[in-house]
Each structure stands twice: as structure tokens, then as C-alpha cells.
Coordinates of C-alpha atoms (C1' of nucleotides) in Angstrom, one line a residue:
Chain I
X1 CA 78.0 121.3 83.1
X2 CA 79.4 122.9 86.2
X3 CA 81.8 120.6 87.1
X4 CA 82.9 120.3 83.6
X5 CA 83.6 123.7 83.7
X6 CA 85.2 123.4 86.7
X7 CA 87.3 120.4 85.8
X8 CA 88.4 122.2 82.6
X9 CA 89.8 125.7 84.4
X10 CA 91.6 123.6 86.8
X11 CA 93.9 121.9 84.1
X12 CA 93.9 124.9 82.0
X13 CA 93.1 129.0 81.3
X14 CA 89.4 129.0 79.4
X15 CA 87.8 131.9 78.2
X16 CA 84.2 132.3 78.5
X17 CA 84.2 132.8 74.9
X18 CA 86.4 129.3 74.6
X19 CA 83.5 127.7 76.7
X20 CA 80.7 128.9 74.5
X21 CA 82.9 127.8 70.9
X22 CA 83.1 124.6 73.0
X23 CA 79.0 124.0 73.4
X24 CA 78.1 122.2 70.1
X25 CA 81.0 119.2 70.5
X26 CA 79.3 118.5 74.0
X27 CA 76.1 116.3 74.6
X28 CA 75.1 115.3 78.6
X29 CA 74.0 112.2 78.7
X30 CA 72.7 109.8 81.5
X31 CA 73.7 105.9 81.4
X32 CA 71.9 103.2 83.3
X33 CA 73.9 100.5 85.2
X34 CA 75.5 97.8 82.8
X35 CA 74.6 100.2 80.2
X36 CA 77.6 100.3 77.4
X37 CA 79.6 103.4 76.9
X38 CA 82.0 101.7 74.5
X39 CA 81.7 98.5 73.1
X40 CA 84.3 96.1 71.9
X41 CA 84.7 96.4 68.0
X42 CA 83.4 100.1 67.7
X43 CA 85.5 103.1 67.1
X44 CA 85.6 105.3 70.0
X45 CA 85.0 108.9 68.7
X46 CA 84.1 110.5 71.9
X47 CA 85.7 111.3 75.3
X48 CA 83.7 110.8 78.7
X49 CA 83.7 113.0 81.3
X50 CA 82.4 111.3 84.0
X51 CA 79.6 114.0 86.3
X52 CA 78.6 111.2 88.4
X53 CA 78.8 107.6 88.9
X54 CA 81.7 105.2 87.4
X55 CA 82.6 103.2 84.7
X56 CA 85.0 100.5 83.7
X57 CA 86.8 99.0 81.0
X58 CA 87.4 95.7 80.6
X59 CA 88.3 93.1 78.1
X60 CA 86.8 89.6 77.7
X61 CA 88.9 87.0 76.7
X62 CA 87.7 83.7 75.7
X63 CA 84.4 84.6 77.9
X64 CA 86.4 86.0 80.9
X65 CA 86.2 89.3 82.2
X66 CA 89.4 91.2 82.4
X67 CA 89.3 94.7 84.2
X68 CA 91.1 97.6 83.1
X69 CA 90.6 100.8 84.6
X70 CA 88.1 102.2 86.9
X71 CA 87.1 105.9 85.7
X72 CA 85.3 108.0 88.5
X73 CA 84.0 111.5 88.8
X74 CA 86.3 114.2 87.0
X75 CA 87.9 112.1 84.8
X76 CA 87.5 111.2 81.4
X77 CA 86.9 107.7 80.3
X78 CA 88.1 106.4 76.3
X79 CA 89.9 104.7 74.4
X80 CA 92.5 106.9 73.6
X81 CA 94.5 104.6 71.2
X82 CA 91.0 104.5 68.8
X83 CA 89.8 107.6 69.3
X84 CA 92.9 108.7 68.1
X85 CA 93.9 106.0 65.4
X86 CA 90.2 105.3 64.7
X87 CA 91.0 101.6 65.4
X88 CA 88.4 99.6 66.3
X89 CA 88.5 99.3 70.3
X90 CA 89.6 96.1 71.9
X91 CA 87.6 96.5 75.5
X92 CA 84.5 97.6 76.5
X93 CA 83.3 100.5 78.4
X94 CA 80.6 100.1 80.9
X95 CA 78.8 102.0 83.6
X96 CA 79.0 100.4 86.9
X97 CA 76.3 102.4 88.4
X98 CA 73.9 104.8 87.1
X99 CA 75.9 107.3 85.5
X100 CA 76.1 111.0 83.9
X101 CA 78.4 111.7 81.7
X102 CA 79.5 114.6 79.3
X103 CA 80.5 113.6 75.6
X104 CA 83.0 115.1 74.0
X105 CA 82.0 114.5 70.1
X106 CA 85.5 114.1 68.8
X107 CA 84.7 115.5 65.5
X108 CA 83.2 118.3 66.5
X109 CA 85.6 118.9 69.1
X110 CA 88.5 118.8 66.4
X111 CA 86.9 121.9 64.7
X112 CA 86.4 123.9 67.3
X113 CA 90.2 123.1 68.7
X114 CA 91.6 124.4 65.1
X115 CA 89.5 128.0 65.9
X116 CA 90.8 128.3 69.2
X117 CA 93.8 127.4 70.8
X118 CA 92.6 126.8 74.3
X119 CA 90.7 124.4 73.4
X120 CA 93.7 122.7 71.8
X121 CA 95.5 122.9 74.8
X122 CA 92.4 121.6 76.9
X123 CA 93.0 118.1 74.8
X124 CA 96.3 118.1 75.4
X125 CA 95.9 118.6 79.0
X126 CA 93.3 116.1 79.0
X127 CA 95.4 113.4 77.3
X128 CA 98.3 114.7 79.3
X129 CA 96.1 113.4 82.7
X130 CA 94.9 110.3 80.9
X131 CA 98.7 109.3 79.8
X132 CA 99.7 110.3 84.0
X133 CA 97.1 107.5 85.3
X134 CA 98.2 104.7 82.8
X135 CA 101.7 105.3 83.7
X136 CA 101.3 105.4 87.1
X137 CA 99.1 102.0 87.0
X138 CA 101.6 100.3 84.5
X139 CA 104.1 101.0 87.2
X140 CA 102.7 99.6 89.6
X141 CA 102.9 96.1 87.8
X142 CA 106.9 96.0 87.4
X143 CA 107.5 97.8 90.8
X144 CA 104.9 95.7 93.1
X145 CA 104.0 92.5 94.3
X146 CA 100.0 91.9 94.4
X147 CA 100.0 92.4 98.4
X148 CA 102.1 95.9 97.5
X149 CA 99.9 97.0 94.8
X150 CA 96.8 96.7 97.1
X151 CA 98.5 98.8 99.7
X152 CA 99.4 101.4 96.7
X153 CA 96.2 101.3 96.4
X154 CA 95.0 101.9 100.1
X155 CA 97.1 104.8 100.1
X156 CA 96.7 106.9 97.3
X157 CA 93.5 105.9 95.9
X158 CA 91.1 104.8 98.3
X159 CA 88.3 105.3 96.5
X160 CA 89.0 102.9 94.0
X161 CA 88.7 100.4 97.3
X162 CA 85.1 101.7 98.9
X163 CA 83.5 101.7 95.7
X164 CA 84.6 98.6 94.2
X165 CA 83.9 95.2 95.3
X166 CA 86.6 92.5 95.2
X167 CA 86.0 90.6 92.7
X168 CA 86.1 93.7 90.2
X169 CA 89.1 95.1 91.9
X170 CA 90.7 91.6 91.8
X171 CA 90.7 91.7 87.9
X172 CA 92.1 94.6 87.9
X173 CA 94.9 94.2 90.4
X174 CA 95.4 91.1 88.3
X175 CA 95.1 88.3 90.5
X176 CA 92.6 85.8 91.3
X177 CA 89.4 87.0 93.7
X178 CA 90.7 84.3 95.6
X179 CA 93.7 85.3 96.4
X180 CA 92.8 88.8 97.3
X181 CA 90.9 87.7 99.5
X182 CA 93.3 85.9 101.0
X183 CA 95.8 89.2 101.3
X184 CA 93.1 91.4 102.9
X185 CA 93.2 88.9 105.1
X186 CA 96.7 88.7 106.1
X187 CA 96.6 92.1 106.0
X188 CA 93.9 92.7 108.4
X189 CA 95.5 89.9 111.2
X190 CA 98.8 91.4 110.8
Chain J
X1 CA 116.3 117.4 62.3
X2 CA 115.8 115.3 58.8
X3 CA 113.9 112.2 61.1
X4 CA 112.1 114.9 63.2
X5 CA 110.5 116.6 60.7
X6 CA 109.2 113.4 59.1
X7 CA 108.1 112.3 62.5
X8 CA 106.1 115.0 63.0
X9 CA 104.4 115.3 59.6
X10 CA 103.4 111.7 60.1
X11 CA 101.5 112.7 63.2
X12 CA 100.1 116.1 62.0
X13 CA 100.1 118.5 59.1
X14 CA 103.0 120.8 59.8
X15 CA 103.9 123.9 57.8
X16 CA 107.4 125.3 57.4
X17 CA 106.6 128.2 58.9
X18 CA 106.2 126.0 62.0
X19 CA 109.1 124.5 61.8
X20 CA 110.9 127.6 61.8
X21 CA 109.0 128.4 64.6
X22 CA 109.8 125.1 66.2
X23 CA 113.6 125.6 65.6
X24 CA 114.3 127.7 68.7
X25 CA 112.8 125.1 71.6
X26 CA 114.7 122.1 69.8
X27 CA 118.5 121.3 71.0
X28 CA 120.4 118.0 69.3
X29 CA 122.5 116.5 71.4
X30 CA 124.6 113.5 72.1
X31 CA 124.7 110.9 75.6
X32 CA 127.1 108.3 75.8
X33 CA 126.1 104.8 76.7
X34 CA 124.8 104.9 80.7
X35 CA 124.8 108.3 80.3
X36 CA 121.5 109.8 81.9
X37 CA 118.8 111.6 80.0
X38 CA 116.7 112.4 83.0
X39 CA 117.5 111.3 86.9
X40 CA 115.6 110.7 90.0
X41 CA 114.4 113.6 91.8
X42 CA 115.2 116.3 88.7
X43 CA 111.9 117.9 87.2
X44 CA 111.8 116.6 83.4
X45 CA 111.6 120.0 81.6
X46 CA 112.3 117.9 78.4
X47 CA 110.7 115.9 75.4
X48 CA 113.4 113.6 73.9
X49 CA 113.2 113.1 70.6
X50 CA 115.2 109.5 70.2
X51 CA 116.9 110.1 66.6
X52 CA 119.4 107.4 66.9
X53 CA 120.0 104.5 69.8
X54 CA 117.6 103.8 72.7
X55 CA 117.4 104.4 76.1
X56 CA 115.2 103.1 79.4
X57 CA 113.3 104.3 82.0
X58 CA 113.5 102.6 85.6
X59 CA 113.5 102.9 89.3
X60 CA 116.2 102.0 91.9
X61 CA 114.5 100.6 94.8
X62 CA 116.4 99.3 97.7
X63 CA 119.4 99.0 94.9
X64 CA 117.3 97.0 92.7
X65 CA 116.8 97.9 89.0
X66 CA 112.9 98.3 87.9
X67 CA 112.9 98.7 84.1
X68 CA 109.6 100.8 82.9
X69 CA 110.2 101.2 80.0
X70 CA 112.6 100.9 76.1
X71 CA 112.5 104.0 74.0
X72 CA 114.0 103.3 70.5
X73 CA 114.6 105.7 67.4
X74 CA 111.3 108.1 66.2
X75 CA 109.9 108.0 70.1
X76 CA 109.9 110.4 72.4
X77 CA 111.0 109.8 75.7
X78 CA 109.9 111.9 79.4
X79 CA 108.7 111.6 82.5
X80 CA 104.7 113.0 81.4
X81 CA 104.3 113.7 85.0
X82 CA 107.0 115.4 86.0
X83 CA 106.5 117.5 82.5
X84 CA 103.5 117.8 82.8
X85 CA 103.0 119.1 86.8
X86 CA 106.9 120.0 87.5
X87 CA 107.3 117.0 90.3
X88 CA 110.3 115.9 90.7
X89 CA 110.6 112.9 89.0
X90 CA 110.8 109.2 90.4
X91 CA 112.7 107.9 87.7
X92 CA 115.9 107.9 85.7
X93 CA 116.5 107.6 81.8
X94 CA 119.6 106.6 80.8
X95 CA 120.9 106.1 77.3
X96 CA 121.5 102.2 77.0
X97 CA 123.9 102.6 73.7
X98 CA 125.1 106.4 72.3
X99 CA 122.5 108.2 72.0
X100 CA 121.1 110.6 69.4
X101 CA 118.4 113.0 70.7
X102 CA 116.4 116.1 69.7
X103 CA 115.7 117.8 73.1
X104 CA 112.3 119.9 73.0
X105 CA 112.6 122.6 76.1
X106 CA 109.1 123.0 77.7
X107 CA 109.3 126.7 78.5
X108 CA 110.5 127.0 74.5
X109 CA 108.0 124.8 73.5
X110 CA 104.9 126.2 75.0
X111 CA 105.4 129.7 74.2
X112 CA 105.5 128.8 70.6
X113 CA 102.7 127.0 70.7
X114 CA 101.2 129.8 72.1
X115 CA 101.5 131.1 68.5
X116 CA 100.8 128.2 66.6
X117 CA 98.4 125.4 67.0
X118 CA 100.0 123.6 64.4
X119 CA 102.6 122.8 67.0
X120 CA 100.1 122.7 69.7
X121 CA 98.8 119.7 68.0
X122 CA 101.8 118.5 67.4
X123 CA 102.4 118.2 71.3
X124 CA 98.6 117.0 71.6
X125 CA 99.6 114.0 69.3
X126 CA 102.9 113.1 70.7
X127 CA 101.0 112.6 73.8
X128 CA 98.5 110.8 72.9
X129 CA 100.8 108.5 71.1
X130 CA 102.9 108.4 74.3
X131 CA 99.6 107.2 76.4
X132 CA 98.4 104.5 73.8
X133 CA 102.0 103.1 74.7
X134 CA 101.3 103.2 78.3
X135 CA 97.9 101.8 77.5
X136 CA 99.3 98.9 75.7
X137 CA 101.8 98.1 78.0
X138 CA 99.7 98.5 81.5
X139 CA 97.2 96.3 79.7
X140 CA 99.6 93.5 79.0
X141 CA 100.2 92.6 83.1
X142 CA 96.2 92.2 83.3
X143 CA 95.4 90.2 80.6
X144 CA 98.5 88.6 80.5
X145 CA 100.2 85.4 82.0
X146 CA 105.0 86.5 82.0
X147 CA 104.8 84.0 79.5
X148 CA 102.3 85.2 77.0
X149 CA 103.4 88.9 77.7
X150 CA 106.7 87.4 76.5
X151 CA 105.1 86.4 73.4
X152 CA 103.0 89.7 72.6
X153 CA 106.6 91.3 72.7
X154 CA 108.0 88.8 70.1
X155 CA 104.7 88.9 67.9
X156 CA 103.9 92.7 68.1
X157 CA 107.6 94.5 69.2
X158 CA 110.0 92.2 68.1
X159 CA 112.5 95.0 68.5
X160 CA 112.9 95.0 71.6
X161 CA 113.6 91.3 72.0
X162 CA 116.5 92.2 69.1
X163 CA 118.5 95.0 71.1
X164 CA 117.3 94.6 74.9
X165 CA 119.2 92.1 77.3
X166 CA 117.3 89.3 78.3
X167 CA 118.0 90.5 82.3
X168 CA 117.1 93.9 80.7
X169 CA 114.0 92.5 79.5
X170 CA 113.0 90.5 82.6
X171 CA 113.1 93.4 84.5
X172 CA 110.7 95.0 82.6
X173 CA 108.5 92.0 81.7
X174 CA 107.9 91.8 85.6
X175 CA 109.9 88.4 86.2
X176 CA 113.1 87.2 87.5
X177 CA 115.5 86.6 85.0
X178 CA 116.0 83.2 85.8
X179 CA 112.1 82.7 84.9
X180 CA 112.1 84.6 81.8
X181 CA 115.6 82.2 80.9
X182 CA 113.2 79.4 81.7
X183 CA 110.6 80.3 80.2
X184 CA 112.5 81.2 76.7
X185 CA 114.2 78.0 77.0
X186 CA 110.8 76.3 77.2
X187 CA 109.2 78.2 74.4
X188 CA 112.4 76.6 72.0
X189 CA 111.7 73.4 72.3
X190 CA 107.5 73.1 72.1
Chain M
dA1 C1' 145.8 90.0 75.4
dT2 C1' 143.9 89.3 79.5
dA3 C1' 141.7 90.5 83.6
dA4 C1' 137.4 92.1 85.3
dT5 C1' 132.8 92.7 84.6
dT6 C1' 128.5 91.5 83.0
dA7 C1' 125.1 88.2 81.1
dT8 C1' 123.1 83.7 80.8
dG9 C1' 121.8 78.9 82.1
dT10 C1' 120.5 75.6 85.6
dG11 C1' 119.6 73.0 89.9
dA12 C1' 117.4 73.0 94.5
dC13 C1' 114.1 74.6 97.3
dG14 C1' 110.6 77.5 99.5
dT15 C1' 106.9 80.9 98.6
dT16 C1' 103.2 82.8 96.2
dT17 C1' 99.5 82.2 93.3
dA18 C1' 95.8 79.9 90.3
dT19 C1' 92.4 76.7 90.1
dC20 C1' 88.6 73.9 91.6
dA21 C1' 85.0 73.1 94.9
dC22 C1' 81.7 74.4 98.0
dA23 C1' 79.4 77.1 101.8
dG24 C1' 77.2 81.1 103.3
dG25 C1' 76.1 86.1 102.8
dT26 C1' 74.0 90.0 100.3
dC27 C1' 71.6 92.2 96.9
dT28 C1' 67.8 92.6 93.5
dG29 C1' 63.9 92.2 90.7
dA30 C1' 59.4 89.8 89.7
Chain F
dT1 C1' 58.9 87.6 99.8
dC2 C1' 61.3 84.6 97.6
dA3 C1' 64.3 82.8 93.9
dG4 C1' 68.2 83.8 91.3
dA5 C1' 72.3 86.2 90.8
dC6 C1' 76.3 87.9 92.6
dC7 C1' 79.8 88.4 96.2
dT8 C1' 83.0 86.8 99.7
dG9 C1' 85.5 83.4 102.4
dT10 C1' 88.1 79.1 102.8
dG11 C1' 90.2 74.5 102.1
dA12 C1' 93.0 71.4 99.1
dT13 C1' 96.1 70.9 95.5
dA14 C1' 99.0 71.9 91.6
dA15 C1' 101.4 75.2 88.9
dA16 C1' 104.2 79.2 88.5
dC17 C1' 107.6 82.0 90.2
dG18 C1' 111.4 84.0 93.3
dT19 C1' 115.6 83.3 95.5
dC20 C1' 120.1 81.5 96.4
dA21 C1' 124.1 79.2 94.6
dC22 C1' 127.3 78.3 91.2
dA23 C1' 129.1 77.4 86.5
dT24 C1' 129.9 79.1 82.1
dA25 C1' 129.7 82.3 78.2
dA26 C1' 130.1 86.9 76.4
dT27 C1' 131.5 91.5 76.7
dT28 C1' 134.3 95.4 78.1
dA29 C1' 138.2 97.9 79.8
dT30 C1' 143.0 98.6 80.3

DNA sequence: ATAATTATGTGACGTTTATCACAGGTCTGA
DNA sequence: TCAGACCTGTGATAAACGTCACATAATTAT
């Protein structure tokens, strides 16, 4: 719960007394590899924060696997457009290694935000983070070529690269394992 | 205001008394067409409420045009980083026709919600609804082939295809606009 | 009204990428 | 330890896409 706590005063002023209100709407919880956070067809009421390991989220369309996002320590993995909504979710999440992670029961976590407001603002921060990292990733598609996107990638999130293998990053760069193979490559030779 | 106010009390309950207490972070003002609501290298200290008209977010790269993004009438429109962290921002908005906004000021706006978490929730809400946007939009370019993303558009945002350009659109769809012709011209006559 | 600007369509051509096929490497569980 | 599963690399080929060039609307400004 340490990092959590951690994770939480660096996006936003918490009270000791915030943290304790906060208790009940959290459950830790460990996750074995392949093991589903989210599935496809279930409404998401919870948020993840990831303590260890990663997930992804994918969808998979007509049998194939789509990638996502990768969500690693100190973030927080959901769907945001069914948690919110309470749409059924489209993609699943899944833990790529053993994982722990820290649930946020949404319910529970609405309650306590209406008693205290820095707990309201925590969520808003939260979602505030979570809306930053699709943006940045959705630009990424209309600015950048594959090749460039890669090197986006090298340079400002290198972790994404030493922890995923090829194939999964592939998916997610959206382009064919193939061909990313092909550009590291290049790359490498040039 | 009129739109506003039903905007928001479609996303959360919302007393009168915060609304009143809204009043002094909210400013309505006018842009002319190419007008900008937000340019490259400014810090976004604004929400823009889009009452009437639209406007688009995009990069200039080497001189070229990158279209992120259409923002049409009961959206709100920002740069959720820069808001967000106060970095300069990497992008311009600029009205595409005359343009009716409701400008929220940050400073304005947090100190009232400060005092009511009403409007905290309001801000918690509008950015969440901002990030399912992002969500749905970053998630098009991986599952998506330029001409199915095409399609999504016409099936699930049809009104964009109405009011944006087709080299507007191409831009933003990730594709030359001599493919997306192509492609529009093949999709008339299967 | 008309000139200038902007938007669209289309052909030609080269580049990039997807797809299929297969080989070899690495990891993992019984 | 050994078989099965997964991962990576690579060649051949076809499809998709970008770029350049230019013609023709359509829109906008004066």
C-alpha cells in the first residue's frame, strides 16, 4: 500500500484522514500470468493500480489479438469509457506476468469521494493521467510513420521496449511482427 | 450559458447554488474562423466549452498540417496536458468556422471547486469523457485498416464526415488525401 | 464579377507494408 | 529432459499507400 500512497501524494495533497476514509474502496490483490483483470463483455467497475508486474489490453477481432496499451508499475489500468458509462467493455485486460495490483471498488470509491473532496480530486487527477497517455499514444498514429513511432518509443518510454517482446509490441505499434522486425533491423545496420 | 448548463447536468447532478458558484471562472467569447483558441508553445489555462461551431487540434511539423483532433458543439476542447501539468503546449486549436465558446479559467475553476464537489465532479466527468474520446480514437489506428477507420467515422460520427474537409479529414484519419479520395471513391461504387 | 485561393480527382510510379511460408531459437511445464 | 508452445528472423510476392504532377471544381476575397 506504500507505493499507492506514494503514487497518490505525488499527483495530489492527501490527508492522513483522506487515506484512512479511502481504506474500505481498496482490495490488494495478486494476479497470475494470463490471469484476466478485465474481460471482454463485463462492466469494468474498478480501477487498477498496478504495485508490480504489467498488464495489457487488447482486443480480439475475428480470433486475432489486437494490443492496446501496456500498463506498468504506478499506473492505473481500466476501462475508463465502462467504468464510467457502465458499458459493457470491448477489450480485455490481462496480466502479462505475475502481478499485484490495488483495486479501486468504484462504488465504494464514489461514496467516499462525495465525503471528502480530496478524494474527488484524486480521481480526477487519476483520469487526468489516464486521458495524458491515450493522447499522447493517439498522436503518435497521425504524427509518425511505424519506423518513427518505434523511435518515439526508444526515447521516451523504454521500458515499454525491455519488457515487451516484439510480437506484443508489434500489435501495438500496429504493424505486422514482421515488419518490425524488419525496422529494428534497418535500424540497427544504419 | 443555456447549452452549458444542460451539458453539465447531463454529466452530473448540479445545484444552482453551483452554478452561481461556477459563474465567476466561466467567460463567453467569440473566435472568428482560423482564429486560434490555443497555440503552440502557450500553456492551456483553459477548458473550451464549444457552444456553437467547431474547431481542431493539430501540429505543424516541418510546415505540414497534422490534424488530432474535431471538437463540435457540447465538447470541450484543451490541451489535458498542458492543463493539466502547465507544459507548454505542442499544439494549436484553431476555430475552423466562428466560433462560440464558454472559456472555463483553471485558476477560477479550481478554487471553486475547492468549495464545492459538485463542480469537482463536474471537472472529474468532463475528463473522463474527454479520455473515452482519446480512447476511441487511439484505438481506431490499431484495430483499424484507413479504410475501415473511414467507415467507423461514417457509421459511428457521421458528423464529422458532414462539416470536415475531406483533406481536413485525411489529415486526421492518418492518410494522404489522395488515398482517402481513392478510397471514398472506391467505397461509391462496391 | 472576377481573380486568387483552396479543395478535389486522377494518373504514374516508387516505397512501404501485409501476408504467407518456413527455419531456427528460446522458454516452459509435465 | 524433452515435447510443445511461443518468439524472432527472413525470403517472395501482392496489396496498400505516399508522392509528384497536373487538371478541374468550388470557395473566398476584393
Amino acid at each position: 500500500m506504500n507505493n499507492l500512497l506514494k503514487y497518490i501524494r505525488s499527483l495530489t495533497s492527501f490527508s492522513d484522514e483522506s487515506w484512512n476514509l479511502l481504506q474500505p474502496a481498496l482490495t490488494k490483490r495478486e494476479f497470475k500470468k494470463n490471469e484476466f483483470l478485465l474481460r471482454q463483455g463485463q462492466v469494468c467497475n474498478s480501477l487498477f493500480y498496478i504495485d508490480n508486474g504489467y498488464c495489457k489490453s487488447y482486443y480480439e477481432i475475428d480470433g486475432v489479438v489486437k494490443n492496446t496499451g501496456f500498463f506498468f508499475e504506478n499506473e492505473i489500468a481500466t476501462n475508463i469509457n465502462s467504468f464510467g458509462n457502465g458499458q459493457k467493455s470491448e477489450f480485455n485486460i490481462v496480466a502479462c506476468e505475475p502481478l499485484t495490483a490495488i483495486i479501486f471498488d468504484k462504488d465504494k470509491l464514489f461514496q467516499t469521494a462525495q465525503q471528502a473532496n480530496e478524494i474527488e480530486t484524486l480521481g480526477r487527477n487519476c483520469i487526468r493521467l489516464f486521458a495524458t497517455k491515450q493522447e499522447e499514444f493517439s498522436t503518435l498514429f497521425k504524427l509518425y510513420s511505424a519506423q518513427e513511432r518505434l523511435e518515439y518509443l526508444e526515447a521516451k518510454h523504454p521500458e515499454i521496449l525491455q519488457r515487451v517482446s516484439l510480437s506484443q509490441l508489434a500489435s501495438f505499434l500496429g504493424v505486422a511482427r514482421e515488419t518490425l522486425s524488419r525496422i529494428r533491423k534497418r535500424r540497427v545496420l544504419e
